Amino acid sequence: MEKEKLTALIGNCPIGRELAVKDVTDSTSLDVGRAAKSGASHGFVAVGEQQTAGRGRRGRYWVSPPGENIYFSLLLFPEFSADKAGMVTPVMAIAVARAAQKLGLAARIKWPNDVVIGSKKVCGILTELFFKEDGGFYLIIGTGINVNQKAVPDDIREKATSFWLENGKETDRERLLADVLHIFADFYERLERDGDLSGLKREYEALLVNINAPVKVLDPKEEWEGIALGIDNRGELLVRRSDGKVEAVYAGEVSVRGMYGYV
Ligand code: ATP
């Protein structure tokens, strides 16, 4: 990843104007966490060519080989309250799905935090919330996109793919990342203005792969099935149970699956 090229493409986008690019890092989200503690500001972005300890939700791992993909994390000091932190994951998912679609890929969103092509994942997003000593808070959004990866390791072969595996083309990673940041910045501005996802709900639902489809809700407390109807203004998934009752599912600990596979 060429920092100069990326900087030029980011231009005056408020997200990514402050940028750090490393060859190898443990995790770009840990980089942003360290930067936040030493005064980095809203919109700071850390990029890694390779992560040695890339993370997913609930302590899961993110496979992060060198040179082919995009791994980046972003620092946000939101104007909305901390209880709405979950709203930024859908915004990043829209940005990645839209940028992939501009390249001709049929990317959709699998609630809450994955971008998929067909039935496989090309992008994972992990949003983390940190409280400061003064009572304020910040968010770190970590995003991994499988871009030019030519082969997927055995342990994730069933559910992972890359842009290259889908279209056989080499994607310009700097252009793609700059595009994601520009799209994210536009939609994030909308989120800040509205204070919730009301203005982005239709956009998100148009990309949602599970919409109107049966899903299995993998809640650690109870596994259940229903029909996914869309999201509410906070990004919770609305699922109709067989008795007709509609429940809002909060992303925190929960994953969903299609009835017959990952999607
Ligand atoms: P799920 O995707 O199973 O619903 P999740 O949303 O909690 O669960 P994430 O935190 O998005 O999962 O990602 C971590 C999981 O994604 C890992 O447990 C692994 O199965 C899978 N994974 C790890 N690295 C990659 C990668 N580079 N591309 C696609 N999938 C990956």
PDB file of C-alpha atoms and ligand atoms in Angstrom:
ATOM      1  CA  MET A   1       0.000   0.000   0.000  1.00  0.00           C
ATOM      2  CA  GLU A   2       1.584   3.274  -1.108  1.00  0.00           C
ATOM      3  CA  LYS A   3       1.031   5.997   1.467  1.00  0.00           C
ATOM      4  CA  GLU A   4       1.629   8.889  -0.951  1.00  0.00           C
ATOM      5  CA  LYS A   5      -0.820   7.581  -3.513  1.00  0.00           C
ATOM      6  CA  LEU A   6      -3.406   6.876  -0.818  1.00  0.00           C
ATOM      7  CA  THR A   7      -2.974  10.353   0.687  1.00  0.00           C
ATOM      8  CA  ALA A   8      -3.511  11.959  -2.717  1.00  0.00           C
ATOM      9  CA  LEU A   9      -6.650   9.899  -3.338  1.00  0.00           C
ATOM     10  CA  ILE A  10      -8.049  10.669   0.121  1.00  0.00           C
ATOM     11  CA  GLY A  11      -7.581  14.387  -0.632  1.00  0.00           C
ATOM     12  CA  ASN A  12      -9.606  16.522   1.747  1.00  0.00           C
ATOM     13  CA  CYS A  13     -11.925  13.749   2.917  1.00  0.00           C
ATOM     14  CA  PRO A  14     -12.391  14.272   6.685  1.00  0.00           C
ATOM     15  CA  ILE A  15     -11.797  10.551   7.231  1.00  0.00           C
ATOM     16  CA  GLY A  16      -8.180   9.552   6.623  1.00  0.00           C
ATOM     17  CA  ARG A  17      -6.599  12.981   6.434  1.00  0.00           C
ATOM     18  CA  GLU A  18      -4.432  11.820   9.330  1.00  0.00           C
ATOM     19  CA  LEU A  19      -3.001   8.497   8.133  1.00  0.00           C
ATOM     20  CA  ALA A  20      -0.437   5.926   9.295  1.00  0.00           C
ATOM     21  CA  VAL A  21       0.663   3.037   7.077  1.00  0.00           C
ATOM     22  CA  LYS A  22       2.706   0.118   8.428  1.00  0.00           C
ATOM     23  CA  ASP A  23       4.167  -2.946   6.708  1.00  0.00           C
ATOM     24  CA  VAL A  24       3.509  -5.283   9.592  1.00  0.00           C
ATOM     25  CA  THR A  25       1.389  -4.633  12.643  1.00  0.00           C
ATOM     26  CA  ASP A  26      -0.274  -6.713  15.329  1.00  0.00           C
ATOM     27  CA  SER A  27      -3.655  -5.141  14.566  1.00  0.00           C
ATOM     28  CA  THR A  28      -4.623  -1.834  12.981  1.00  0.00           C
ATOM     29  CA  SER A  29      -7.260  -1.380  15.699  1.00  0.00           C
ATOM     30  CA  LEU A  30      -4.552  -1.679  18.352  1.00  0.00           C
ATOM     31  CA  ASP A  31      -2.550   0.929  16.371  1.00  0.00           C
ATOM     32  CA  VAL A  32      -5.504   3.302  16.463  1.00  0.00           C
ATOM     33  CA  GLY A  33      -6.015   2.632  20.184  1.00  0.00           C
ATOM     34  CA  ARG A  34      -2.403   3.595  20.874  1.00  0.00           C
ATOM     35  CA  ALA A  35      -2.732   6.666  18.637  1.00  0.00           C
ATOM     36  CA  ALA A  36      -5.944   7.717  20.430  1.00  0.00           C
ATOM     37  CA  LYS A  37      -4.113   7.638  23.758  1.00  0.00           C
ATOM     38  CA  SER A  38      -1.414   9.935  22.364  1.00  0.00           C
ATOM     39  CA  GLY A  39      -3.790  12.525  20.947  1.00  0.00           C
ATOM     40  CA  ALA A  40      -4.878  11.373  17.478  1.00  0.00           C
ATOM     41  CA  SER A  41      -8.023  13.112  16.302  1.00  0.00           C
ATOM     42  CA  HIS A  42     -11.371  12.213  14.728  1.00  0.00           C
ATOM     43  CA  GLY A  43     -10.892  10.523  11.359  1.00  0.00           C
ATOM     44  CA  PHE A  44      -7.407   9.103  12.039  1.00  0.00           C
ATOM     45  CA  VAL A  45      -6.823   5.958   9.965  1.00  0.00           C
ATOM     46  CA  ALA A  46      -4.208   3.220  10.477  1.00  0.00           C
ATOM     47  CA  VAL A  47      -3.461   0.830   7.621  1.00  0.00           C
ATOM     48  CA  GLY A  48      -1.424  -2.390   7.784  1.00  0.00           C
ATOM     49  CA  GLU A  49      -0.051  -4.467   4.909  1.00  0.00           C
ATOM     50  CA  GLN A  50      -0.210  -7.450   7.208  1.00  0.00           C
ATOM     51  CA  GLN A  51      -1.678  -8.111  10.656  1.00  0.00           C
ATOM     52  CA  THR A  52      -0.159 -10.691  12.957  1.00  0.00           C
ATOM     53  CA  ALA A  53      -3.078 -10.579  15.391  1.00  0.00           C
ATOM     54  CA  GLY A  54      -6.090  -9.467  13.292  1.00  0.00           C
ATOM     55  CA  ARG A  55      -9.265  -9.809  15.352  1.00  0.00           C
ATOM     56  CA  GLY A  56     -12.965 -10.450  14.760  1.00  0.00           C
ATOM     57  CA  ARG A  57     -15.859 -10.209  17.179  1.00  0.00           C
ATOM     58  CA  ARG A  58     -15.844 -12.085  20.510  1.00  0.00           C
ATOM     59  CA  GLY A  59     -12.112 -12.773  20.387  1.00  0.00           C
ATOM     60  CA  ARG A  60     -12.264 -14.420  16.962  1.00  0.00           C
ATOM     61  CA  TYR A  61      -9.377 -14.042  14.517  1.00  0.00           C
ATOM     62  CA  TRP A  62      -9.144 -12.294  11.159  1.00  0.00           C
ATOM     63  CA  VAL A  63      -6.844 -13.979   8.622  1.00  0.00           C
ATOM     64  CA  SER A  64      -4.539 -11.150   7.453  1.00  0.00           C
ATOM     65  CA  PRO A  65      -1.808 -12.262   5.017  1.00  0.00           C
ATOM     66  CA  PRO A  66       0.589  -9.647   3.574  1.00  0.00           C
ATOM     67  CA  GLY A  67       0.446  -7.629   0.388  1.00  0.00           C
ATOM     68  CA  GLU A  68      -2.918  -8.550  -1.113  1.00  0.00           C
ATOM     69  CA  ASN A  69      -5.713  -7.239   1.059  1.00  0.00           C
ATOM     70  CA  ILE A  70      -6.843  -4.167   2.958  1.00  0.00           C
ATOM     71  CA  TYR A  71      -6.721  -3.928   6.733  1.00  0.00           C
ATOM     72  CA  PHE A  72      -7.519  -0.571   8.232  1.00  0.00           C
ATOM     73  CA  SER A  73      -8.967   0.955  11.379  1.00  0.00           C
ATOM     74  CA  LEU A  74     -10.561   4.291  11.939  1.00  0.00           C
ATOM     75  CA  LEU A  75     -10.908   6.558  14.990  1.00  0.00           C
ATOM     76  CA  LEU A  76     -14.194   8.379  15.598  1.00  0.00           C
ATOM     77  CA  PHE A  77     -15.236  10.840  18.298  1.00  0.00           C
ATOM     78  CA  PRO A  78     -18.990  10.817  17.621  1.00  0.00           C
ATOM     79  CA  GLU A  79     -21.426  13.547  18.520  1.00  0.00           C
ATOM     80  CA  PHE A  80     -24.114  10.978  19.383  1.00  0.00           C
ATOM     81  CA  SER A  81     -24.238   9.120  22.703  1.00  0.00           C
ATOM     82  CA  ALA A  82     -22.283   5.934  23.443  1.00  0.00           C
ATOM     83  CA  ASP A  83     -25.405   3.758  23.507  1.00  0.00           C
ATOM     84  CA  LYS A  84     -25.698   4.374  19.746  1.00  0.00           C
ATOM     85  CA  ALA A  85     -22.191   3.066  18.975  1.00  0.00           C
ATOM     86  CA  GLY A  86     -23.607   0.067  17.103  1.00  0.00           C
ATOM     87  CA  MET A  87     -24.894   2.376  14.374  1.00  0.00           C
ATOM     88  CA  VAL A  88     -21.505   2.907  12.768  1.00  0.00           C
ATOM     89  CA  THR A  89     -20.973  -0.744  11.768  1.00  0.00           C
ATOM     90  CA  PRO A  90     -23.849  -0.622   9.246  1.00  0.00           C
ATOM     91  CA  VAL A  91     -22.433   2.610   7.839  1.00  0.00           C
ATOM     92  CA  MET A  92     -19.053   0.989   7.160  1.00  0.00           C
ATOM     93  CA  ALA A  93     -20.780  -2.075   5.702  1.00  0.00           C
ATOM     94  CA  ILE A  94     -22.681   0.164   3.262  1.00  0.00           C
ATOM     95  CA  ALA A  95     -19.432   1.928   2.285  1.00  0.00           C
ATOM     96  CA  VAL A  96     -17.575  -1.338   1.534  1.00  0.00           C
ATOM     97  CA  ALA A  97     -20.529  -2.917  -0.285  1.00  0.00           C
ATOM     98  CA  ARG A  98     -21.057   0.198  -2.400  1.00  0.00           C
ATOM     99  CA  ALA A  99     -17.344   0.468  -3.278  1.00  0.00           C
ATOM    100  CA  ALA A 100     -17.306  -3.221  -4.282  1.00  0.00           C
ATOM    101  CA  GLN A 101     -20.431  -2.752  -6.400  1.00  0.00           C
ATOM    102  CA  LYS A 102     -18.722   0.112  -8.223  1.00  0.00           C
ATOM    103  CA  LEU A 103     -16.140  -2.487  -9.300  1.00  0.00           C
ATOM    104  CA  GLY A 104     -18.906  -4.659 -10.727  1.00  0.00           C
ATOM    105  CA  LEU A 105     -19.039  -7.112  -7.816  1.00  0.00           C
ATOM    106  CA  ALA A 106     -22.409  -8.293  -6.503  1.00  0.00           C
ATOM    107  CA  ALA A 107     -21.632  -7.387  -2.887  1.00  0.00           C
ATOM    108  CA  ARG A 108     -24.350  -7.455  -0.236  1.00  0.00           C
ATOM    109  CA  ILE A 109     -24.426  -7.077   3.550  1.00  0.00           C
ATOM    110  CA  LYS A 110     -24.902  -9.930   5.985  1.00  0.00           C
ATOM    111  CA  TRP A 111     -26.170  -8.441   9.221  1.00  0.00           C
ATOM    112  CA  PRO A 112     -24.576  -7.073  11.274  1.00  0.00           C
ATOM    113  CA  ASN A 113     -20.964  -6.755  10.265  1.00  0.00           C
ATOM    114  CA  ASP A 114     -20.037  -8.673   7.146  1.00  0.00           C
ATOM    115  CA  VAL A 115     -19.984  -7.942   3.443  1.00  0.00           C
ATOM    116  CA  VAL A 116     -20.558 -11.010   1.299  1.00  0.00           C
ATOM    117  CA  ILE A 117     -20.441 -11.944  -2.358  1.00  0.00           C
ATOM    118  CA  GLY A 118     -22.732 -14.861  -3.115  1.00  0.00           C
ATOM    119  CA  SER A 119     -22.652 -16.971   0.010  1.00  0.00           C
ATOM    120  CA  LYS A 120     -19.145 -16.003   1.154  1.00  0.00           C
ATOM    121  CA  LYS A 121     -17.609 -13.237   3.211  1.00  0.00           C
ATOM    122  CA  VAL A 122     -15.209 -10.683   1.649  1.00  0.00           C
ATOM    123  CA  CYS A 123     -15.158  -8.195   4.498  1.00  0.00           C
ATOM    124  CA  GLY A 124     -15.500  -8.171   8.270  1.00  0.00           C
ATOM    125  CA  ILE A 125     -16.038  -5.129  10.472  1.00  0.00           C
ATOM    126  CA  LEU A 126     -15.360  -4.848  14.197  1.00  0.00           C
ATOM    127  CA  THR A 127     -16.502  -1.739  16.074  1.00  0.00           C
ATOM    128  CA  GLU A 128     -15.130  -1.202  19.577  1.00  0.00           C
ATOM    129  CA  LEU A 129     -16.161   1.412  22.133  1.00  0.00           C
ATOM    130  CA  PHE A 130     -13.717   2.977  24.619  1.00  0.00           C
ATOM    131  CA  PHE A 131     -14.494   5.323  27.485  1.00  0.00           C
ATOM    132  CA  LYS A 132     -12.059   8.079  28.383  1.00  0.00           C
ATOM    133  CA  GLU A 133     -11.266   9.192  31.918  1.00  0.00           C
ATOM    134  CA  ASP A 134     -13.210  12.441  31.385  1.00  0.00           C
ATOM    135  CA  GLY A 135     -16.387  10.422  30.685  1.00  0.00           C
ATOM    136  CA  GLY A 136     -16.232  10.945  26.904  1.00  0.00           C
ATOM    137  CA  PHE A 137     -15.811   8.056  24.515  1.00  0.00           C
ATOM    138  CA  TYR A 138     -14.422   7.121  21.135  1.00  0.00           C
ATOM    139  CA  LEU A 139     -15.006   4.345  18.628  1.00  0.00           C
ATOM    140  CA  ILE A 140     -12.525   2.295  16.661  1.00  0.00           C
ATOM    141  CA  ILE A 141     -13.855   0.605  13.536  1.00  0.00           C
ATOM    142  CA  GLY A 142     -11.574  -2.127  12.224  1.00  0.00           C
ATOM    143  CA  THR A 143     -12.210  -3.382   8.701  1.00  0.00           C
ATOM    144  CA  GLY A 144     -10.603  -6.209   6.744  1.00  0.00           C
ATOM    145  CA  ILE A 145     -11.337  -6.640   3.034  1.00  0.00           C
ATOM    146  CA  ASN A 146     -10.171  -9.675   1.052  1.00  0.00           C
ATOM    147  CA  VAL A 147      -9.115  -8.004  -2.171  1.00  0.00           C
ATOM    148  CA  ASN A 148      -6.382  -9.631  -4.275  1.00  0.00           C
ATOM    149  CA  GLN A 149      -6.026 -12.790  -2.196  1.00  0.00           C
ATOM    150  CA  LYS A 150      -5.614 -15.772  -4.548  1.00  0.00           C
ATOM    151  CA  ALA A 151      -6.345 -18.588  -2.118  1.00  0.00           C
ATOM    152  CA  VAL A 152      -8.287 -18.904   1.109  1.00  0.00           C
ATOM    153  CA  PRO A 153      -6.886 -20.988   3.993  1.00  0.00           C
ATOM    154  CA  ASP A 154      -8.670 -24.277   4.719  1.00  0.00           C
ATOM    155  CA  ASP A 155     -10.191 -23.172   8.035  1.00  0.00           C
ATOM    156  CA  ILE A 156     -12.292 -20.440   6.382  1.00  0.00           C
ATOM    157  CA  ARG A 157     -12.672 -21.873   2.840  1.00  0.00           C
ATOM    158  CA  GLU A 158     -16.355 -22.626   3.385  1.00  0.00           C
ATOM    159  CA  LYS A 159     -17.272 -19.040   4.146  1.00  0.00           C
ATOM    160  CA  ALA A 160     -14.574 -16.705   2.752  1.00  0.00           C
ATOM    161  CA  THR A 161     -13.787 -15.335  -0.683  1.00  0.00           C
ATOM    162  CA  SER A 162     -11.963 -12.345  -2.197  1.00  0.00           C
ATOM    163  CA  PHE A 163     -12.593  -9.811  -4.974  1.00  0.00           C
ATOM    164  CA  TRP A 164      -9.961 -11.612  -7.084  1.00  0.00           C
ATOM    165  CA  LEU A 165     -11.538 -15.016  -6.555  1.00  0.00           C
ATOM    166  CA  GLU A 166     -14.866 -13.553  -7.677  1.00  0.00           C
ATOM    167  CA  ASN A 167     -13.816 -11.533 -10.733  1.00  0.00           C
ATOM    168  CA  GLY A 168     -10.273 -12.703 -11.586  1.00  0.00           C
ATOM    169  CA  LYS A 169      -9.087  -9.101 -11.626  1.00  0.00           C
ATOM    170  CA  GLU A 170      -6.343  -7.295  -9.736  1.00  0.00           C
ATOM    171  CA  THR A 171      -7.992  -4.414  -7.801  1.00  0.00           C
ATOM    172  CA  ASP A 172      -6.128  -1.161  -7.112  1.00  0.00           C
ATOM    173  CA  ARG A 173      -6.142  -1.272  -3.307  1.00  0.00           C
ATOM    174  CA  GLU A 174      -5.344   2.402  -2.731  1.00  0.00           C
ATOM    175  CA  ARG A 175      -8.245   3.442  -4.980  1.00  0.00           C
ATOM    176  CA  LEU A 176     -10.589   1.006  -3.295  1.00  0.00           C
ATOM    177  CA  LEU A 177      -9.656   2.132   0.220  1.00  0.00           C
ATOM    178  CA  ALA A 178      -9.919   5.824  -0.692  1.00  0.00           C
ATOM    179  CA  ASP A 179     -13.328   5.139  -2.203  1.00  0.00           C
ATOM    180  CA  VAL A 180     -14.510   3.337   0.941  1.00  0.00           C
ATOM    181  CA  LEU A 181     -13.350   6.262   3.103  1.00  0.00           C
ATOM    182  CA  HIS A 182     -15.073   8.852   0.886  1.00  0.00           C
ATOM    183  CA  ILE A 183     -18.354   6.922   0.868  1.00  0.00           C
ATOM    184  CA  PHE A 184     -18.115   6.294   4.616  1.00  0.00           C
ATOM    185  CA  ALA A 185     -17.497  10.009   5.281  1.00  0.00           C
ATOM    186  CA  ASP A 186     -20.630  11.006   3.333  1.00  0.00           C
ATOM    187  CA  PHE A 187     -22.871   8.486   5.056  1.00  0.00           C
ATOM    188  CA  TYR A 188     -21.356   9.157   8.479  1.00  0.00           C
ATOM    189  CA  GLU A 189     -22.157  12.848   8.089  1.00  0.00           C
ATOM    190  CA  ARG A 190     -25.751  11.834   7.456  1.00  0.00           C
ATOM    191  CA  LEU A 191     -25.724   9.637  10.574  1.00  0.00           C
ATOM    192  CA  GLU A 192     -24.408  12.516  12.713  1.00  0.00           C
ATOM    193  CA  ARG A 193     -27.013  14.880  11.277  1.00  0.00           C
ATOM    194  CA  ASP A 194     -29.950  12.512  11.836  1.00  0.00           C
ATOM    195  CA  GLY A 195     -28.692  11.076  15.143  1.00  0.00           C
ATOM    196  CA  ASP A 196     -29.764   7.606  13.971  1.00  0.00           C
ATOM    197  CA  LEU A 197     -29.957   5.398  10.884  1.00  0.00           C
ATOM    198  CA  SER A 198     -33.366   6.680   9.725  1.00  0.00           C
ATOM    199  CA  GLY A 199     -31.859   8.325   6.630  1.00  0.00           C
ATOM    200  CA  LEU A 200     -29.717   5.282   5.743  1.00  0.00           C
ATOM    201  CA  LYS A 201     -32.130   2.484   6.556  1.00  0.00           C
ATOM    202  CA  ARG A 202     -33.429   2.091   3.007  1.00  0.00           C
ATOM    203  CA  GLU A 203     -29.902   2.079   1.597  1.00  0.00           C
ATOM    204  CA  TYR A 204     -28.866  -0.600   4.110  1.00  0.00           C
ATOM    205  CA  GLU A 205     -31.939  -2.742   3.549  1.00  0.00           C
ATOM    206  CA  ALA A 206     -31.451  -2.621  -0.226  1.00  0.00           C
ATOM    207  CA  LEU A 207     -28.055  -4.234   0.372  1.00  0.00           C
ATOM    208  CA  LEU A 208     -29.149  -6.668   3.072  1.00  0.00           C
ATOM    209  CA  VAL A 209     -28.768 -10.240   1.874  1.00  0.00           C
ATOM    210  CA  ASN A 210     -31.117 -11.674   4.515  1.00  0.00           C
ATOM    211  CA  ILE A 211     -34.035  -9.372   3.828  1.00  0.00           C
ATOM    212  CA  ASN A 212     -37.379 -11.198   3.848  1.00  0.00           C
ATOM    213  CA  ALA A 213     -35.486 -14.467   4.219  1.00  0.00           C
ATOM    214  CA  PRO A 214     -35.581 -17.049   7.002  1.00  0.00           C
ATOM    215  CA  VAL A 215     -32.670 -16.727   9.430  1.00  0.00           C
ATOM    216  CA  LYS A 216     -31.312 -18.581  12.407  1.00  0.00           C
ATOM    217  CA  VAL A 217     -30.501 -16.167  15.239  1.00  0.00           C
ATOM    218  CA  LEU A 218     -27.480 -17.480  17.132  1.00  0.00           C
ATOM    219  CA  ASP A 219     -27.992 -15.806  20.469  1.00  0.00           C
ATOM    220  CA  PRO A 220     -25.676 -17.345  23.105  1.00  0.00           C
ATOM    221  CA  LYS A 221     -28.717 -17.553  25.418  1.00  0.00           C
ATOM    222  CA  GLU A 222     -31.077 -19.157  22.916  1.00  0.00           C
ATOM    223  CA  GLU A 223     -30.989 -20.129  19.233  1.00  0.00           C
ATOM    224  CA  TRP A 224     -34.170 -19.367  17.309  1.00  0.00           C
ATOM    225  CA  GLU A 225     -35.549 -18.942  13.811  1.00  0.00           C
ATOM    226  CA  GLY A 226     -37.621 -16.296  12.068  1.00  0.00           C
ATOM    227  CA  ILE A 227     -37.946 -14.064   9.027  1.00  0.00           C
ATOM    228  CA  ALA A 228     -35.586 -11.055   8.815  1.00  0.00           C
ATOM    229  CA  LEU A 229     -37.651  -7.978   7.979  1.00  0.00           C
ATOM    230  CA  GLY A 230     -34.996  -5.252   7.956  1.00  0.00           C
ATOM    231  CA  ILE A 231     -33.362  -3.004  10.566  1.00  0.00           C
ATOM    232  CA  ASP A 232     -34.643  -0.360  12.939  1.00  0.00           C
ATOM    233  CA  ASN A 233     -33.170   3.129  13.294  1.00  0.00           C
ATOM    234  CA  ARG A 234     -30.463   1.847  15.646  1.00  0.00           C
ATOM    235  CA  GLY A 235     -29.282  -0.930  13.348  1.00  0.00           C
ATOM    236  CA  GLU A 236     -30.953  -3.777  15.241  1.00  0.00           C
ATOM    237  CA  LEU A 237     -32.228  -6.606  13.044  1.00  0.00           C
ATOM    238  CA  LEU A 238     -36.023  -6.971  13.051  1.00  0.00           C
ATOM    239  CA  VAL A 239     -36.949 -10.644  12.988  1.00  0.00           C
ATOM    240  CA  ARG A 240     -40.488 -12.035  12.958  1.00  0.00           C
ATOM    241  CA  ARG A 241     -40.972 -15.147  15.060  1.00  0.00           C
ATOM    242  CA  SER A 242     -43.365 -17.918  13.979  1.00  0.00           C
ATOM    243  CA  ASP A 243     -46.020 -16.552  16.384  1.00  0.00           C
ATOM    244  CA  GLY A 244     -45.924 -13.237  14.477  1.00  0.00           C
ATOM    245  CA  LYS A 245     -44.077 -11.312  17.202  1.00  0.00           C
ATOM    246  CA  VAL A 246     -41.322  -9.052  15.818  1.00  0.00           C
ATOM    247  CA  GLU A 247     -38.107  -8.849  17.840  1.00  0.00           C
ATOM    248  CA  ALA A 248     -35.288  -6.333  17.513  1.00  0.00           C
ATOM    249  CA  VAL A 249     -32.012  -8.278  17.699  1.00  0.00           C
ATOM    250  CA  TYR A 250     -29.047  -6.351  19.074  1.00  0.00           C
ATOM    251  CA  ALA A 251     -25.744  -7.186  17.383  1.00  0.00           C
ATOM    252  CA  GLY A 252     -23.604  -7.383  20.572  1.00  0.00           C
ATOM    253  CA  GLU A 253     -23.244 -11.124  21.005  1.00  0.00           C
ATOM    254  CA  VAL A 254     -25.378 -12.368  18.166  1.00  0.00           C
ATOM    255  CA  SER A 255     -24.686 -13.790  14.680  1.00  0.00           C
ATOM    256  CA  VAL A 256     -27.232 -14.849  12.101  1.00  0.00           C
ATOM    257  CA  ARG A 257     -27.146 -17.619   9.534  1.00  0.00           C
ATOM    258  CA  GLY A 258     -29.284 -18.503   6.558  1.00  0.00           C
ATOM    259  CA  MET A 259     -31.415 -21.587   7.121  1.00  0.00           C
ATOM    260  CA  TYR A 260     -29.203 -23.744   4.917  1.00  0.00           C
ATOM    261  CA  GLY A 261     -25.756 -22.191   5.211  1.00  0.00           C
ATOM    262  CA  TYR A 262     -23.668 -19.192   6.163  1.00  0.00           C
ATOM    263  CA  VAL A 263     -25.865 -16.695   4.290  1.00  0.00           C
TER     264      VAL A 263
HETATM  265  P1  ATP B   1     -19.889 -14.849  11.598  1.00  0.00           P
HETATM  266  O1  ATP B   1     -19.194 -14.202  10.454  1.00  0.00           O
HETATM  267  O2  ATP B   1     -19.570 -16.287  11.739  1.00  0.00           O
HETATM  268  O3  ATP B   1     -21.321 -14.532  11.642  1.00  0.00           O
HETATM  269  P2  ATP B   1     -18.784 -12.880  13.296  1.00  0.00           P
HETATM  270  O4  ATP B   1     -19.548 -11.826  12.577  1.00  0.00           O
HETATM  271  O5  ATP B   1     -18.777 -12.802  14.767  1.00  0.00           O
HETATM  272  O6  ATP B   1     -19.316 -14.302  12.929  1.00  0.00           O
HETATM  273  P3  ATP B   1     -16.332 -11.733  12.474  1.00  0.00           P
HETATM  274  O7  ATP B   1     -15.945 -11.132  13.743  1.00  0.00           O
HETATM  275  O8  ATP B   1     -16.899 -10.850  11.420  1.00  0.00           O
HETATM  276  O9  ATP B   1     -17.310 -12.959  12.718  1.00  0.00           O
HETATM  277  O10 ATP B   1     -15.079 -12.464  11.810  1.00  0.00           O
HETATM  278  C1  ATP B   1     -14.370 -13.494  12.418  1.00  0.00           C
HETATM  279  C2  ATP B   1     -14.666 -14.820  11.742  1.00  0.00           C
HETATM  280  O11 ATP B   1     -14.554 -14.699  10.313  1.00  0.00           O
HETATM  281  C3  ATP B   1     -13.620 -15.869  12.103  1.00  0.00           C
HETATM  282  O12 ATP B   1     -14.081 -16.636  13.178  1.00  0.00           O
HETATM  283  C4  ATP B   1     -13.454 -16.723  10.824  1.00  0.00           C
HETATM  284  O13 ATP B   1     -14.425 -17.747  10.804  1.00  0.00           O
HETATM  285  C5  ATP B   1     -13.816 -15.771   9.719  1.00  0.00           C
HETATM  286  N1  ATP B   1     -12.630 -15.158   9.073  1.00  0.00           N
HETATM  287  C6  ATP B   1     -11.411 -14.910   9.576  1.00  0.00           C
HETATM  288  N2  ATP B   1     -10.623 -14.290   8.690  1.00  0.00           N
HETATM  289  C7  ATP B   1     -11.362 -14.108   7.590  1.00  0.00           C
HETATM  290  C8  ATP B   1     -11.105 -13.521   6.327  1.00  0.00           C
HETATM  291  N3  ATP B   1      -9.935 -12.970   6.015  1.00  0.00           N
HETATM  292  N4  ATP B   1     -12.108 -13.525   5.423  1.00  0.00           N
HETATM  293  C9  ATP B   1     -13.310 -14.061   5.699  1.00  0.00           C
HETATM  294  N5  ATP B   1     -13.609 -14.637   6.874  1.00  0.00           N
HETATM  295  C10 ATP B   1     -12.652 -14.657   7.817  1.00  0.00           C
END
